[in-house]
């Protein structure tokens, strides 16, 4: 409901950014204790700390929306607020990740400045030039029941060129593809039609391949001692307290009730696919060792799985005394 989202703009901006800043600080602080043993040899502390921060901050927007739909609360005030906050946080988190990747790949301060400058120019070209001309290139395809081969060719060309451009600039190809998706026309429901056309290929073939790839890369056997599992549980705890607690506290400060604030925090604590993508980037850049990569994958899975139970717990009319006591304190 766009009208409700507009009314919640202030809440979305404040809570969306609060749900990133607070867990990000937690992640950077945690990096102080983990860097010496778990960073990839040769990785700088700054890059490692920034990646730990982003790993604590991400919310899986598609997963959150699916949870809201499955529970029948997508169009409720809580659902609208969660969607708006996650959308704001998603854009901010990916922007931060692009900045972190630029720093990780740079060889000097000057190269960082050049990369960021090129990124700003590229984003401006995409949003103010290509976005305006793309409907003309697609022409009548915008009004058809489904995109034809010509329209798909144009879309794929835009996605591939955009991805290649960001890769050459010095940030990941993912960001170019993400930006290409943002500029797709909405006239005539073209974006939704495009999703329907390509969703089968992506969900049936590409997504399972990605999950299989992450699964093969994740080596639980590396966590072969009590100390490793203690660190893993600590990461899960820090991630949950930072994201759920940070979101709930920020939501309460903007006027939401404690119960709704904790529900919103539980929803924003889901990480899922977006987290796995970010972790994969960190590993490929030589920042995360395989052990910390595995721990963070476990954290992503656990925090996503716990979303449903926590949402049900905080959704009770009368929260358990332990939660109520924590809130009162």
mmCIF file with all atom_site columns, C-alpha atoms in Angstrom, residues 86-266:
data_model
loop_
_atom_site.group_PDB
_atom_site.id
_atom_site.type_symbol
_atom_site.label_atom_id
_atom_site.label_alt_id
_atom_site.label_comp_id
_atom_site.label_asym_id
_atom_site.label_entity_id
_atom_site.label_seq_id
_atom_site.pdbx_PDB_ins_code
_atom_site.Cartn_x
_atom_site.Cartn_y
_atom_site.Cartn_z
_atom_site.occupancy
_atom_site.B_iso_or_equiv
_atom_site.pdbx_formal_charge
_atom_site.auth_seq_id
_atom_site.auth_comp_id
_atom_site.auth_asym_id
_atom_site.auth_atom_id
_atom_site.pdbx_PDB_model_num
ATOM 1   C CA . UNK A 1 86  ? 13.566 -3.180  4.970   1.00 0.00 ? 86  UNK A CA 1
ATOM 2   C CA . UNK A 1 87  ? 13.444 -1.386  1.612   1.00 0.00 ? 87  UNK A CA 1
ATOM 3   C CA . UNK A 1 88  ? 15.282 1.640   3.012   1.00 0.00 ? 88  UNK A CA 1
ATOM 4   C CA . UNK A 1 89  ? 17.757 -0.556  4.840   1.00 0.00 ? 89  UNK A CA 1
ATOM 5   C CA . UNK A 1 90  ? 18.320 -2.729  1.777   1.00 0.00 ? 90  UNK A CA 1
ATOM 6   C CA . UNK A 1 91  ? 19.381 0.183   -0.419  1.00 0.00 ? 91  UNK A CA 1
ATOM 7   C CA . UNK A 1 92  ? 21.593 1.616   2.320   1.00 0.00 ? 92  UNK A CA 1
ATOM 8   C CA . UNK A 1 93  ? 23.211 -1.735  3.103   1.00 0.00 ? 93  UNK A CA 1
ATOM 9   C CA . UNK A 1 94  ? 24.064 -2.424  -0.532  1.00 0.00 ? 94  UNK A CA 1
ATOM 10  C CA . UNK A 1 95  ? 25.465 1.087   -0.898  1.00 0.00 ? 95  UNK A CA 1
ATOM 11  C CA . UNK A 1 96  ? 27.680 0.489   2.137   1.00 0.00 ? 96  UNK A CA 1
ATOM 12  C CA . UNK A 1 97  ? 28.723 -2.881  0.736   1.00 0.00 ? 97  UNK A CA 1
ATOM 13  C CA . UNK A 1 98  ? 29.730 -1.244  -2.546  1.00 0.00 ? 98  UNK A CA 1
ATOM 14  C CA . UNK A 1 99  ? 31.825 1.247   -0.575  1.00 0.00 ? 99  UNK A CA 1
ATOM 15  C CA . UNK A 1 100 ? 33.436 -1.565  1.420   1.00 0.00 ? 100 UNK A CA 1
ATOM 16  C CA . UNK A 1 101 ? 34.258 -3.534  -1.734  1.00 0.00 ? 101 UNK A CA 1
ATOM 17  C CA . UNK A 1 102 ? 35.842 -0.437  -3.275  1.00 0.00 ? 102 UNK A CA 1
ATOM 18  C CA . UNK A 1 103 ? 38.043 -0.039  -0.190  1.00 0.00 ? 103 UNK A CA 1
ATOM 19  C CA . UNK A 1 104 ? 38.939 -3.731  -0.123  1.00 0.00 ? 104 UNK A CA 1
ATOM 20  C CA . UNK A 1 105 ? 39.989 -3.746  -3.770  1.00 0.00 ? 105 UNK A CA 1
ATOM 21  C CA . UNK A 1 106 ? 41.821 -0.427  -3.704  1.00 0.00 ? 106 UNK A CA 1
ATOM 22  C CA . UNK A 1 107 ? 45.584 -0.229  -3.451  1.00 0.00 ? 107 UNK A CA 1
ATOM 23  C CA . UNK A 1 108 ? 45.720 3.347   -2.155  1.00 0.00 ? 108 UNK A CA 1
ATOM 24  C CA . UNK A 1 109 ? 43.567 6.205   -0.914  1.00 0.00 ? 109 UNK A CA 1
ATOM 25  C CA . UNK A 1 110 ? 43.709 7.746   -4.362  1.00 0.00 ? 110 UNK A CA 1
ATOM 26  C CA . UNK A 1 111 ? 42.370 4.618   -6.032  1.00 0.00 ? 111 UNK A CA 1
ATOM 27  C CA . UNK A 1 112 ? 39.498 4.517   -3.528  1.00 0.00 ? 112 UNK A CA 1
ATOM 28  C CA . UNK A 1 113 ? 38.593 8.098   -4.411  1.00 0.00 ? 113 UNK A CA 1
ATOM 29  C CA . UNK A 1 114 ? 38.754 7.327   -8.132  1.00 0.00 ? 114 UNK A CA 1
ATOM 30  C CA . UNK A 1 115 ? 36.571 4.224   -7.758  1.00 0.00 ? 115 UNK A CA 1
ATOM 31  C CA . UNK A 1 116 ? 33.957 6.045   -5.694  1.00 0.00 ? 116 UNK A CA 1
ATOM 32  C CA . UNK A 1 117 ? 33.959 8.958   -8.124  1.00 0.00 ? 117 UNK A CA 1
ATOM 33  C CA . UNK A 1 118 ? 33.399 6.612   -11.057 1.00 0.00 ? 118 UNK A CA 1
ATOM 34  C CA . UNK A 1 119 ? 30.625 4.874   -9.136  1.00 0.00 ? 119 UNK A CA 1
ATOM 35  C CA . UNK A 1 120 ? 28.823 8.186   -8.569  1.00 0.00 ? 120 UNK A CA 1
ATOM 36  C CA . UNK A 1 121 ? 29.129 9.064   -12.260 1.00 0.00 ? 121 UNK A CA 1
ATOM 37  C CA . UNK A 1 122 ? 27.872 5.626   -13.268 1.00 0.00 ? 122 UNK A CA 1
ATOM 38  C CA . UNK A 1 123 ? 24.895 5.798   -10.887 1.00 0.00 ? 123 UNK A CA 1
ATOM 39  C CA . UNK A 1 124 ? 24.004 9.258   -12.213 1.00 0.00 ? 124 UNK A CA 1
ATOM 40  C CA . UNK A 1 125 ? 24.128 8.014   -15.810 1.00 0.00 ? 125 UNK A CA 1
ATOM 41  C CA . UNK A 1 126 ? 21.941 5.033   -14.963 1.00 0.00 ? 126 UNK A CA 1
ATOM 42  C CA . UNK A 1 127 ? 19.322 6.993   -13.008 1.00 0.00 ? 127 UNK A CA 1
ATOM 43  C CA . UNK A 1 128 ? 19.137 10.190  -15.033 1.00 0.00 ? 128 UNK A CA 1
ATOM 44  C CA . UNK A 1 129 ? 20.053 9.107   -18.567 1.00 0.00 ? 129 UNK A CA 1
ATOM 45  C CA . UNK A 1 130 ? 19.442 5.416   -19.128 1.00 0.00 ? 130 UNK A CA 1
ATOM 46  C CA . UNK A 1 131 ? 16.301 5.244   -17.000 1.00 0.00 ? 131 UNK A CA 1
ATOM 47  C CA . UNK A 1 132 ? 14.695 8.007   -19.074 1.00 0.00 ? 132 UNK A CA 1
ATOM 48  C CA . UNK A 1 133 ? 15.605 6.450   -22.419 1.00 0.00 ? 133 UNK A CA 1
ATOM 49  C CA . UNK A 1 134 ? 14.946 2.803   -21.622 1.00 0.00 ? 134 UNK A CA 1
ATOM 50  C CA . UNK A 1 135 ? 11.142 3.017   -22.144 1.00 0.00 ? 135 UNK A CA 1
ATOM 51  C CA . UNK A 1 136 ? 11.737 4.378   -25.654 1.00 0.00 ? 136 UNK A CA 1
ATOM 52  C CA . UNK A 1 137 ? 14.111 1.518   -26.438 1.00 0.00 ? 137 UNK A CA 1
ATOM 53  C CA . UNK A 1 138 ? 11.573 -1.037  -25.272 1.00 0.00 ? 138 UNK A CA 1
ATOM 54  C CA . UNK A 1 139 ? 8.730  0.671   -27.137 1.00 0.00 ? 139 UNK A CA 1
ATOM 55  C CA . UNK A 1 140 ? 5.454  -1.271  -27.506 1.00 0.00 ? 140 UNK A CA 1
ATOM 56  C CA . UNK A 1 141 ? 6.837  -4.120  -25.385 1.00 0.00 ? 141 UNK A CA 1
ATOM 57  C CA . UNK A 1 142 ? 5.817  -2.168  -22.278 1.00 0.00 ? 142 UNK A CA 1
ATOM 58  C CA . UNK A 1 143 ? 2.128  -2.663  -23.064 1.00 0.00 ? 143 UNK A CA 1
ATOM 59  C CA . UNK A 1 144 ? 2.205  -6.292  -24.190 1.00 0.00 ? 144 UNK A CA 1
ATOM 60  C CA . UNK A 1 145 ? 0.955  -9.126  -22.025 1.00 0.00 ? 145 UNK A CA 1
ATOM 61  C CA . UNK A 1 146 ? 4.478  -10.489 -21.751 1.00 0.00 ? 146 UNK A CA 1
ATOM 62  C CA . UNK A 1 147 ? 7.887  -9.211  -22.899 1.00 0.00 ? 147 UNK A CA 1
ATOM 63  C CA . UNK A 1 148 ? 8.958  -10.511 -26.295 1.00 0.00 ? 148 UNK A CA 1
ATOM 64  C CA . UNK A 1 149 ? 12.382 -11.704 -27.377 1.00 0.00 ? 149 UNK A CA 1
ATOM 65  C CA . UNK A 1 150 ? 13.459 -8.225  -28.445 1.00 0.00 ? 150 UNK A CA 1
ATOM 66  C CA . UNK A 1 151 ? 12.550 -6.707  -25.085 1.00 0.00 ? 151 UNK A CA 1
ATOM 67  C CA . UNK A 1 152 ? 14.330 -9.501  -23.230 1.00 0.00 ? 152 UNK A CA 1
ATOM 68  C CA . UNK A 1 153 ? 17.418 -8.938  -25.370 1.00 0.00 ? 153 UNK A CA 1
ATOM 69  C CA . UNK A 1 154 ? 17.434 -5.233  -24.461 1.00 0.00 ? 154 UNK A CA 1
ATOM 70  C CA . UNK A 1 155 ? 16.952 -5.995  -20.768 1.00 0.00 ? 155 UNK A CA 1
ATOM 71  C CA . UNK A 1 156 ? 19.702 -8.620  -20.687 1.00 0.00 ? 156 UNK A CA 1
ATOM 72  C CA . UNK A 1 157 ? 22.055 -6.293  -22.560 1.00 0.00 ? 157 UNK A CA 1
ATOM 73  C CA . UNK A 1 158 ? 21.433 -3.526  -20.012 1.00 0.00 ? 158 UNK A CA 1
ATOM 74  C CA . UNK A 1 159 ? 21.989 -5.924  -17.106 1.00 0.00 ? 159 UNK A CA 1
ATOM 75  C CA . UNK A 1 160 ? 25.195 -7.399  -18.523 1.00 0.00 ? 160 UNK A CA 1
ATOM 76  C CA . UNK A 1 161 ? 26.708 -4.058  -19.549 1.00 0.00 ? 161 UNK A CA 1
ATOM 77  C CA . UNK A 1 162 ? 25.810 -2.543  -16.188 1.00 0.00 ? 162 UNK A CA 1
ATOM 78  C CA . UNK A 1 163 ? 27.335 -5.497  -14.314 1.00 0.00 ? 163 UNK A CA 1
ATOM 79  C CA . UNK A 1 164 ? 30.488 -5.381  -16.438 1.00 0.00 ? 164 UNK A CA 1
ATOM 80  C CA . UNK A 1 165 ? 30.803 -1.631  -15.864 1.00 0.00 ? 165 UNK A CA 1
ATOM 81  C CA . UNK A 1 166 ? 30.737 -1.892  -12.075 1.00 0.00 ? 166 UNK A CA 1
ATOM 82  C CA . UNK A 1 167 ? 33.197 -4.788  -12.201 1.00 0.00 ? 167 UNK A CA 1
ATOM 83  C CA . UNK A 1 168 ? 35.611 -2.689  -14.276 1.00 0.00 ? 168 UNK A CA 1
ATOM 84  C CA . UNK A 1 169 ? 35.130 0.309   -11.981 1.00 0.00 ? 169 UNK A CA 1
ATOM 85  C CA . UNK A 1 170 ? 36.347 -1.753  -9.056  1.00 0.00 ? 170 UNK A CA 1
ATOM 86  C CA . UNK A 1 171 ? 33.210 -2.842  -7.248  1.00 0.00 ? 171 UNK A CA 1
ATOM 87  C CA . UNK A 1 172 ? 31.391 -6.126  -7.717  1.00 0.00 ? 172 UNK A CA 1
ATOM 88  C CA . UNK A 1 173 ? 29.341 -6.947  -10.838 1.00 0.00 ? 173 UNK A CA 1
ATOM 89  C CA . UNK A 1 174 ? 26.403 -7.611  -8.523  1.00 0.00 ? 174 UNK A CA 1
ATOM 90  C CA . UNK A 1 175 ? 25.905 -3.886  -7.946  1.00 0.00 ? 175 UNK A CA 1
ATOM 91  C CA . UNK A 1 176 ? 25.602 -3.161  -11.641 1.00 0.00 ? 176 UNK A CA 1
ATOM 92  C CA . UNK A 1 177 ? 22.966 -5.861  -12.021 1.00 0.00 ? 177 UNK A CA 1
ATOM 93  C CA . UNK A 1 178 ? 21.160 -4.532  -8.936  1.00 0.00 ? 178 UNK A CA 1
ATOM 94  C CA . UNK A 1 179 ? 21.135 -1.004  -10.362 1.00 0.00 ? 179 UNK A CA 1
ATOM 95  C CA . UNK A 1 180 ? 19.893 -2.300  -13.713 1.00 0.00 ? 180 UNK A CA 1
ATOM 96  C CA . UNK A 1 181 ? 16.931 -3.820  -11.909 1.00 0.00 ? 181 UNK A CA 1
ATOM 97  C CA . UNK A 1 182 ? 16.166 -0.507  -10.213 1.00 0.00 ? 182 UNK A CA 1
ATOM 98  C CA . UNK A 1 183 ? 15.901 1.402   -13.498 1.00 0.00 ? 183 UNK A CA 1
ATOM 99  C CA . UNK A 1 184 ? 13.565 -1.072  -15.219 1.00 0.00 ? 184 UNK A CA 1
ATOM 100 C CA . UNK A 1 185 ? 10.330 0.679   -16.322 1.00 0.00 ? 185 UNK A CA 1
ATOM 101 C CA . UNK A 1 186 ? 7.174  0.179   -14.291 1.00 0.00 ? 186 UNK A CA 1
ATOM 102 C CA . UNK A 1 187 ? 4.749  1.399   -16.987 1.00 0.00 ? 187 UNK A CA 1
ATOM 103 C CA . UNK A 1 188 ? 2.142  -1.155  -17.956 1.00 0.00 ? 188 UNK A CA 1
ATOM 104 C CA . UNK A 1 189 ? 3.336  -3.481  -15.216 1.00 0.00 ? 189 UNK A CA 1
ATOM 105 C CA . UNK A 1 190 ? 6.438  -4.247  -17.292 1.00 0.00 ? 190 UNK A CA 1
ATOM 106 C CA . UNK A 1 191 ? 8.626  -4.961  -14.284 1.00 0.00 ? 191 UNK A CA 1
ATOM 107 C CA . UNK A 1 192 ? 6.192  -7.518  -12.883 1.00 0.00 ? 192 UNK A CA 1
ATOM 108 C CA . UNK A 1 193 ? 5.810  -9.143  -16.313 1.00 0.00 ? 193 UNK A CA 1
ATOM 109 C CA . UNK A 1 194 ? 9.575  -9.342  -16.606 1.00 0.00 ? 194 UNK A CA 1
ATOM 110 C CA . UNK A 1 195 ? 9.831  -11.022 -13.211 1.00 0.00 ? 195 UNK A CA 1
ATOM 111 C CA . UNK A 1 196 ? 7.287  -13.638 -14.267 1.00 0.00 ? 196 UNK A CA 1
ATOM 112 C CA . UNK A 1 197 ? 9.205  -14.274 -17.486 1.00 0.00 ? 197 UNK A CA 1
ATOM 113 C CA . UNK A 1 198 ? 12.616 -14.832 -15.895 1.00 0.00 ? 198 UNK A CA 1
ATOM 114 C CA . UNK A 1 199 ? 11.619 -16.122 -12.462 1.00 0.00 ? 199 UNK A CA 1
ATOM 115 C CA . UNK A 1 200 ? 11.361 -19.766 -13.501 1.00 0.00 ? 200 UNK A CA 1
ATOM 116 C CA . UNK A 1 201 ? 14.906 -19.834 -14.840 1.00 0.00 ? 201 UNK A CA 1
ATOM 117 C CA . UNK A 1 202 ? 16.352 -18.039 -11.831 1.00 0.00 ? 202 UNK A CA 1
ATOM 118 C CA . UNK A 1 203 ? 14.433 -19.936 -9.147  1.00 0.00 ? 203 UNK A CA 1
ATOM 119 C CA . UNK A 1 204 ? 14.610 -23.392 -10.728 1.00 0.00 ? 204 UNK A CA 1
ATOM 120 C CA . UNK A 1 205 ? 18.181 -23.317 -12.066 1.00 0.00 ? 205 UNK A CA 1
ATOM 121 C CA . UNK A 1 206 ? 20.315 -20.386 -10.951 1.00 0.00 ? 206 UNK A CA 1
ATOM 122 C CA . UNK A 1 207 ? 19.230 -20.067 -7.319  1.00 0.00 ? 207 UNK A CA 1
ATOM 123 C CA . UNK A 1 208 ? 19.672 -23.768 -6.471  1.00 0.00 ? 208 UNK A CA 1
ATOM 124 C CA . UNK A 1 209 ? 23.100 -23.670 -8.115  1.00 0.00 ? 209 UNK A CA 1
ATOM 125 C CA . UNK A 1 210 ? 24.072 -20.707 -5.952  1.00 0.00 ? 210 UNK A CA 1
ATOM 126 C CA . UNK A 1 211 ? 22.882 -22.434 -2.778  1.00 0.00 ? 211 UNK A CA 1
ATOM 127 C CA . UNK A 1 212 ? 24.726 -25.601 -3.773  1.00 0.00 ? 212 UNK A CA 1
ATOM 128 C CA . UNK A 1 213 ? 27.864 -23.549 -4.390  1.00 0.00 ? 213 UNK A CA 1
ATOM 129 C CA . UNK A 1 214 ? 27.603 -21.896 -0.967  1.00 0.00 ? 214 UNK A CA 1
ATOM 130 C CA . UNK A 1 215 ? 26.911 -25.268 0.637   1.00 0.00 ? 215 UNK A CA 1
ATOM 131 C CA . UNK A 1 216 ? 30.005 -26.806 -0.938  1.00 0.00 ? 216 UNK A CA 1
ATOM 132 C CA . UNK A 1 217 ? 32.095 -23.856 0.188   1.00 0.00 ? 217 UNK A CA 1
ATOM 133 C CA . UNK A 1 218 ? 30.770 -24.005 3.763   1.00 0.00 ? 218 UNK A CA 1
ATOM 134 C CA . UNK A 1 219 ? 32.866 -26.500 5.710   1.00 0.00 ? 219 UNK A CA 1
ATOM 135 C CA . UNK A 1 220 ? 31.284 -27.209 9.079   1.00 0.00 ? 220 UNK A CA 1
ATOM 136 C CA . UNK A 1 221 ? 34.145 -29.606 9.783   1.00 0.00 ? 221 UNK A CA 1
ATOM 137 C CA . UNK A 1 222 ? 36.438 -26.613 10.259  1.00 0.00 ? 222 UNK A CA 1
ATOM 138 C CA . UNK A 1 223 ? 34.549 -25.823 13.470  1.00 0.00 ? 223 UNK A CA 1
ATOM 139 C CA . UNK A 1 224 ? 36.096 -28.790 15.216  1.00 0.00 ? 224 UNK A CA 1
ATOM 140 C CA . UNK A 1 225 ? 36.468 -27.531 18.747  1.00 0.00 ? 225 UNK A CA 1
ATOM 141 C CA . UNK A 1 226 ? 34.475 -26.044 21.576  1.00 0.00 ? 226 UNK A CA 1
ATOM 142 C CA . UNK A 1 227 ? 36.218 -22.703 21.128  1.00 0.00 ? 227 UNK A CA 1
ATOM 143 C CA . UNK A 1 228 ? 35.144 -22.435 17.494  1.00 0.00 ? 228 UNK A CA 1
ATOM 144 C CA . UNK A 1 229 ? 31.528 -23.197 18.335  1.00 0.00 ? 229 UNK A CA 1
ATOM 145 C CA . UNK A 1 230 ? 31.638 -20.748 21.230  1.00 0.00 ? 230 UNK A CA 1
ATOM 146 C CA . UNK A 1 231 ? 32.776 -18.045 18.814  1.00 0.00 ? 231 UNK A CA 1
ATOM 147 C CA . UNK A 1 232 ? 30.033 -19.083 16.383  1.00 0.00 ? 232 UNK A CA 1
ATOM 148 C CA . UNK A 1 233 ? 27.362 -18.818 19.086  1.00 0.00 ? 233 UNK A CA 1
ATOM 149 C CA . UNK A 1 234 ? 28.802 -15.460 20.140  1.00 0.00 ? 234 UNK A CA 1
ATOM 150 C CA . UNK A 1 235 ? 28.494 -14.212 16.552  1.00 0.00 ? 235 UNK A CA 1
ATOM 151 C CA . UNK A 1 236 ? 24.867 -15.360 16.436  1.00 0.00 ? 236 UNK A CA 1
ATOM 152 C CA . UNK A 1 237 ? 24.182 -13.613 19.743  1.00 0.00 ? 237 UNK A CA 1
ATOM 153 C CA . UNK A 1 238 ? 25.848 -10.364 18.713  1.00 0.00 ? 238 UNK A CA 1
ATOM 154 C CA . UNK A 1 239 ? 24.057 -10.396 15.360  1.00 0.00 ? 239 UNK A CA 1
ATOM 155 C CA . UNK A 1 240 ? 20.672 -10.973 16.994  1.00 0.00 ? 240 UNK A CA 1
ATOM 156 C CA . UNK A 1 241 ? 21.098 -8.451  19.794  1.00 0.00 ? 241 UNK A CA 1
ATOM 157 C CA . UNK A 1 242 ? 22.449 -5.835  17.411  1.00 0.00 ? 242 UNK A CA 1
ATOM 158 C CA . UNK A 1 243 ? 19.844 -6.234  14.686  1.00 0.00 ? 243 UNK A CA 1
ATOM 159 C CA . UNK A 1 244 ? 16.749 -7.175  16.667  1.00 0.00 ? 244 UNK A CA 1
ATOM 160 C CA . UNK A 1 245 ? 17.559 -5.001  19.655  1.00 0.00 ? 245 UNK A CA 1
ATOM 161 C CA . UNK A 1 246 ? 18.741 -2.069  17.565  1.00 0.00 ? 246 UNK A CA 1
ATOM 162 C CA . UNK A 1 247 ? 15.614 -2.158  15.426  1.00 0.00 ? 247 UNK A CA 1
ATOM 163 C CA . UNK A 1 248 ? 13.293 -2.503  18.428  1.00 0.00 ? 248 UNK A CA 1
ATOM 164 C CA . UNK A 1 249 ? 14.969 0.341   20.302  1.00 0.00 ? 249 UNK A CA 1
ATOM 165 C CA . UNK A 1 250 ? 14.868 2.662   17.300  1.00 0.00 ? 250 UNK A CA 1
ATOM 166 C CA . UNK A 1 251 ? 11.238 1.767   16.586  1.00 0.00 ? 251 UNK A CA 1
ATOM 167 C CA . UNK A 1 252 ? 10.302 2.510   20.194  1.00 0.00 ? 252 UNK A CA 1
ATOM 168 C CA . UNK A 1 253 ? 12.024 5.884   19.986  1.00 0.00 ? 253 UNK A CA 1
ATOM 169 C CA . UNK A 1 254 ? 9.866  6.884   17.002  1.00 0.00 ? 254 UNK A CA 1
ATOM 170 C CA . UNK A 1 255 ? 6.669  6.023   18.857  1.00 0.00 ? 255 UNK A CA 1
ATOM 171 C CA . UNK A 1 256 ? 5.896  2.358   18.222  1.00 0.00 ? 256 UNK A CA 1
ATOM 172 C CA . UNK A 1 257 ? 4.741  0.161   21.096  1.00 0.00 ? 257 UNK A CA 1
ATOM 173 C CA . UNK A 1 258 ? 7.222  -2.300  22.566  1.00 0.00 ? 258 UNK A CA 1
ATOM 174 C CA . UNK A 1 259 ? 5.355  -5.341  21.249  1.00 0.00 ? 259 UNK A CA 1
ATOM 175 C CA . UNK A 1 260 ? 5.324  -4.047  17.673  1.00 0.00 ? 260 UNK A CA 1
ATOM 176 C CA . UNK A 1 261 ? 8.915  -2.850  18.054  1.00 0.00 ? 261 UNK A CA 1
ATOM 177 C CA . UNK A 1 262 ? 10.123 -6.332  18.976  1.00 0.00 ? 262 UNK A CA 1
ATOM 178 C CA . UNK A 1 263 ? 8.056  -7.879  16.181  1.00 0.00 ? 263 UNK A CA 1
ATOM 179 C CA . UNK A 1 264 ? 9.659  -5.474  13.735  1.00 0.00 ? 264 UNK A CA 1
ATOM 180 C CA . UNK A 1 265 ? 13.069 -6.336  15.156  1.00 0.00 ? 265 UNK A CA 1
ATOM 181 C CA . UNK A 1 266 ? 12.408 -10.049 14.671  1.00 0.00 ? 266 UNK A CA 1
#
